[in-house]
Amino acid sequence: MTEQVKRQLIKALAYNPEENRNVLKENLNITDDEIDSVTGEEVMAERNYYIEMGYLH
């Protein structure tokens, strides 16, 4: 997985944590292992950024 794809995955998980794994795998062309490689800390940092910017409530 490239750094760009990882960044897109983190953004997708931060913005919509309920996103179906199969949808993410299909859209980003990644595997379950690649999804699992993203830490909760990375996702929460991005999510907190979205909250600070007013994108999420």
Short mmCIF file of N, CA and C in Angstrom, two decimals:
data_model
loop_
_atom_site.label_atom_id
_atom_site.label_comp_id
_atom_site.label_asym_id
_atom_site.label_seq_id
_atom_site.Cartn_x
_atom_site.Cartn_y
_atom_site.Cartn_z
N MET A 1 0.86 -1.18 0.00
CA MET A 1 0.00 0.00 0.00
C MET A 1 0.90 1.23 0.00
N THR A 2 0.62 2.12 -0.89
CA THR A 2 1.41 3.35 -0.94
C THR A 2 1.00 4.27 0.20
N GLU A 3 1.84 5.24 0.46
CA GLU A 3 1.55 6.22 1.53
C GLU A 3 0.28 7.00 1.19
N GLN A 4 0.08 7.28 -0.09
CA GLN A 4 -1.11 8.02 -0.51
C GLN A 4 -2.39 7.21 -0.24
N VAL A 5 -2.35 5.92 -0.53
CA VAL A 5 -3.52 5.07 -0.28
C VAL A 5 -3.76 4.94 1.22
N LYS A 6 -2.69 4.81 1.99
CA LYS A 6 -2.84 4.74 3.45
C LYS A 6 -3.49 6.01 3.97
N ARG A 7 -3.09 7.14 3.45
CA ARG A 7 -3.66 8.44 3.87
C ARG A 7 -5.16 8.49 3.54
N GLN A 8 -5.52 8.00 2.36
CA GLN A 8 -6.93 7.96 1.96
C GLN A 8 -7.73 7.04 2.88
N LEU A 9 -7.14 5.91 3.24
CA LEU A 9 -7.80 4.96 4.15
C LEU A 9 -8.03 5.60 5.51
N ILE A 10 -7.02 6.27 6.04
CA ILE A 10 -7.15 6.93 7.35
C ILE A 10 -8.26 7.98 7.29
N LYS A 11 -8.30 8.75 6.23
CA LYS A 11 -9.35 9.77 6.07
C LYS A 11 -10.73 9.12 6.00
N ALA A 12 -10.84 8.05 5.25
CA ALA A 12 -12.13 7.37 5.12
C ALA A 12 -12.60 6.82 6.46
N LEU A 13 -11.70 6.22 7.22
CA LEU A 13 -12.06 5.66 8.53
C LEU A 13 -12.38 6.76 9.54
N ALA A 14 -11.68 7.87 9.46
CA ALA A 14 -11.92 8.99 10.38
C ALA A 14 -13.26 9.65 10.09
N TYR A 15 -13.56 9.81 8.84
CA TYR A 15 -14.78 10.53 8.47
C TYR A 15 -16.01 9.64 8.61
N ASN A 16 -15.88 8.37 8.30
CA ASN A 16 -17.02 7.46 8.37
C ASN A 16 -16.55 6.11 8.91
N PRO A 17 -16.45 5.98 10.25
CA PRO A 17 -15.92 4.74 10.83
C PRO A 17 -16.79 3.51 10.57
N GLU A 18 -18.03 3.72 10.17
CA GLU A 18 -18.93 2.60 9.91
C GLU A 18 -18.81 2.08 8.48
N GLU A 19 -17.91 2.67 7.70
CA GLU A 19 -17.73 2.26 6.31
C GLU A 19 -17.43 0.77 6.24
N ASN A 20 -18.10 0.10 5.35
CA ASN A 20 -17.95 -1.34 5.18
C ASN A 20 -16.55 -1.67 4.66
N ARG A 21 -15.91 -2.66 5.26
CA ARG A 21 -14.56 -3.07 4.85
C ARG A 21 -14.52 -3.43 3.37
N ASN A 22 -15.55 -4.11 2.90
CA ASN A 22 -15.57 -4.53 1.50
C ASN A 22 -15.61 -3.33 0.56
N VAL A 23 -16.32 -2.29 0.96
CA VAL A 23 -16.37 -1.07 0.15
C VAL A 23 -14.98 -0.42 0.11
N LEU A 24 -14.33 -0.35 1.26
CA LEU A 24 -12.97 0.22 1.30
C LEU A 24 -12.01 -0.61 0.46
N LYS A 25 -12.09 -1.93 0.58
CA LYS A 25 -11.19 -2.80 -0.18
C LYS A 25 -11.41 -2.62 -1.68
N GLU A 26 -12.65 -2.53 -2.08
CA GLU A 26 -12.96 -2.39 -3.50
C GLU A 26 -12.53 -1.02 -4.03
N ASN A 27 -12.87 0.03 -3.29
CA ASN A 27 -12.58 1.39 -3.76
C ASN A 27 -11.10 1.73 -3.73
N LEU A 28 -10.39 1.26 -2.72
CA LEU A 28 -8.97 1.59 -2.59
C LEU A 28 -8.05 0.48 -3.09
N ASN A 29 -8.65 -0.66 -3.48
CA ASN A 29 -7.89 -1.80 -3.98
C ASN A 29 -6.84 -2.24 -2.95
N ILE A 30 -7.31 -2.51 -1.73
CA ILE A 30 -6.43 -2.92 -0.63
C ILE A 30 -6.95 -4.21 0.00
N THR A 31 -6.16 -4.79 0.90
CA THR A 31 -6.51 -6.05 1.55
C THR A 31 -6.93 -5.79 3.00
N ASP A 32 -7.48 -6.84 3.62
CA ASP A 32 -7.83 -6.76 5.04
C ASP A 32 -6.61 -6.45 5.89
N ASP A 33 -5.48 -7.06 5.57
CA ASP A 33 -4.25 -6.82 6.33
C ASP A 33 -3.83 -5.35 6.25
N GLU A 34 -4.02 -4.75 5.10
CA GLU A 34 -3.66 -3.34 4.95
C GLU A 34 -4.60 -2.46 5.77
N ILE A 35 -5.87 -2.81 5.80
CA ILE A 35 -6.82 -2.06 6.64
C ILE A 35 -6.43 -2.21 8.10
N ASP A 36 -6.09 -3.43 8.50
CA ASP A 36 -5.70 -3.68 9.89
C ASP A 36 -4.39 -3.01 10.28
N SER A 37 -3.57 -2.64 9.31
CA SER A 37 -2.28 -2.02 9.62
C SER A 37 -2.43 -0.58 10.10
N VAL A 38 -3.59 0.03 9.86
CA VAL A 38 -3.84 1.40 10.31
C VAL A 38 -4.22 1.36 11.79
N THR A 39 -3.57 2.18 12.59
CA THR A 39 -3.83 2.17 14.03
C THR A 39 -5.00 3.09 14.38
N GLY A 40 -5.62 2.77 15.50
CA GLY A 40 -6.69 3.62 16.02
C GLY A 40 -6.19 5.02 16.33
N GLU A 41 -4.94 5.11 16.73
CA GLU A 41 -4.33 6.41 17.04
C GLU A 41 -4.27 7.30 15.79
N GLU A 42 -3.91 6.70 14.66
CA GLU A 42 -3.85 7.46 13.40
C GLU A 42 -5.25 7.95 13.01
N VAL A 43 -6.23 7.08 13.14
CA VAL A 43 -7.60 7.43 12.78
C VAL A 43 -8.15 8.50 13.71
N MET A 44 -7.90 8.36 15.01
CA MET A 44 -8.42 9.35 15.97
C MET A 44 -7.76 10.71 15.79
N ALA A 45 -6.50 10.74 15.45
CA ALA A 45 -5.83 12.02 15.20
C ALA A 45 -6.50 12.73 14.02
N GLU A 46 -6.80 12.00 12.98
CA GLU A 46 -7.47 12.59 11.81
C GLU A 46 -8.90 13.00 12.17
N ARG A 47 -9.58 12.16 12.93
CA ARG A 47 -10.96 12.45 13.35
C ARG A 47 -10.99 13.72 14.21
N ASN A 48 -10.06 13.85 15.12
CA ASN A 48 -9.99 15.05 15.96
C ASN A 48 -9.75 16.29 15.13
N TYR A 49 -8.94 16.16 14.08
CA TYR A 49 -8.71 17.28 13.16
C TYR A 49 -10.02 17.68 12.50
N TYR A 50 -10.78 16.72 12.02
CA TYR A 50 -12.07 17.01 11.38
C TYR A 50 -13.02 17.70 12.35
N ILE A 51 -13.00 17.28 13.59
CA ILE A 51 -13.87 17.90 14.61
C ILE A 51 -13.43 19.34 14.85
N GLU A 52 -12.12 19.56 15.01
CA GLU A 52 -11.59 20.92 15.21
C GLU A 52 -11.95 21.85 14.05
N MET A 53 -11.91 21.32 12.85
CA MET A 53 -12.20 22.12 11.66
C MET A 53 -13.70 22.31 11.43
N GLY A 54 -14.52 21.63 12.22
CA GLY A 54 -15.97 21.77 12.10
C GLY A 54 -16.60 20.85 11.07
N TYR A 55 -15.84 19.93 10.52
CA TYR A 55 -16.39 19.01 9.53
C TYR A 55 -17.26 17.92 10.18
N LEU A 56 -16.92 17.56 11.40
CA LEU A 56 -17.66 16.57 12.17
C LEU A 56 -18.09 17.19 13.50
N HIS A 57 -19.15 16.67 14.04
CA HIS A 57 -19.65 17.20 15.32
C HIS A 57 -19.64 16.13 16.38
#
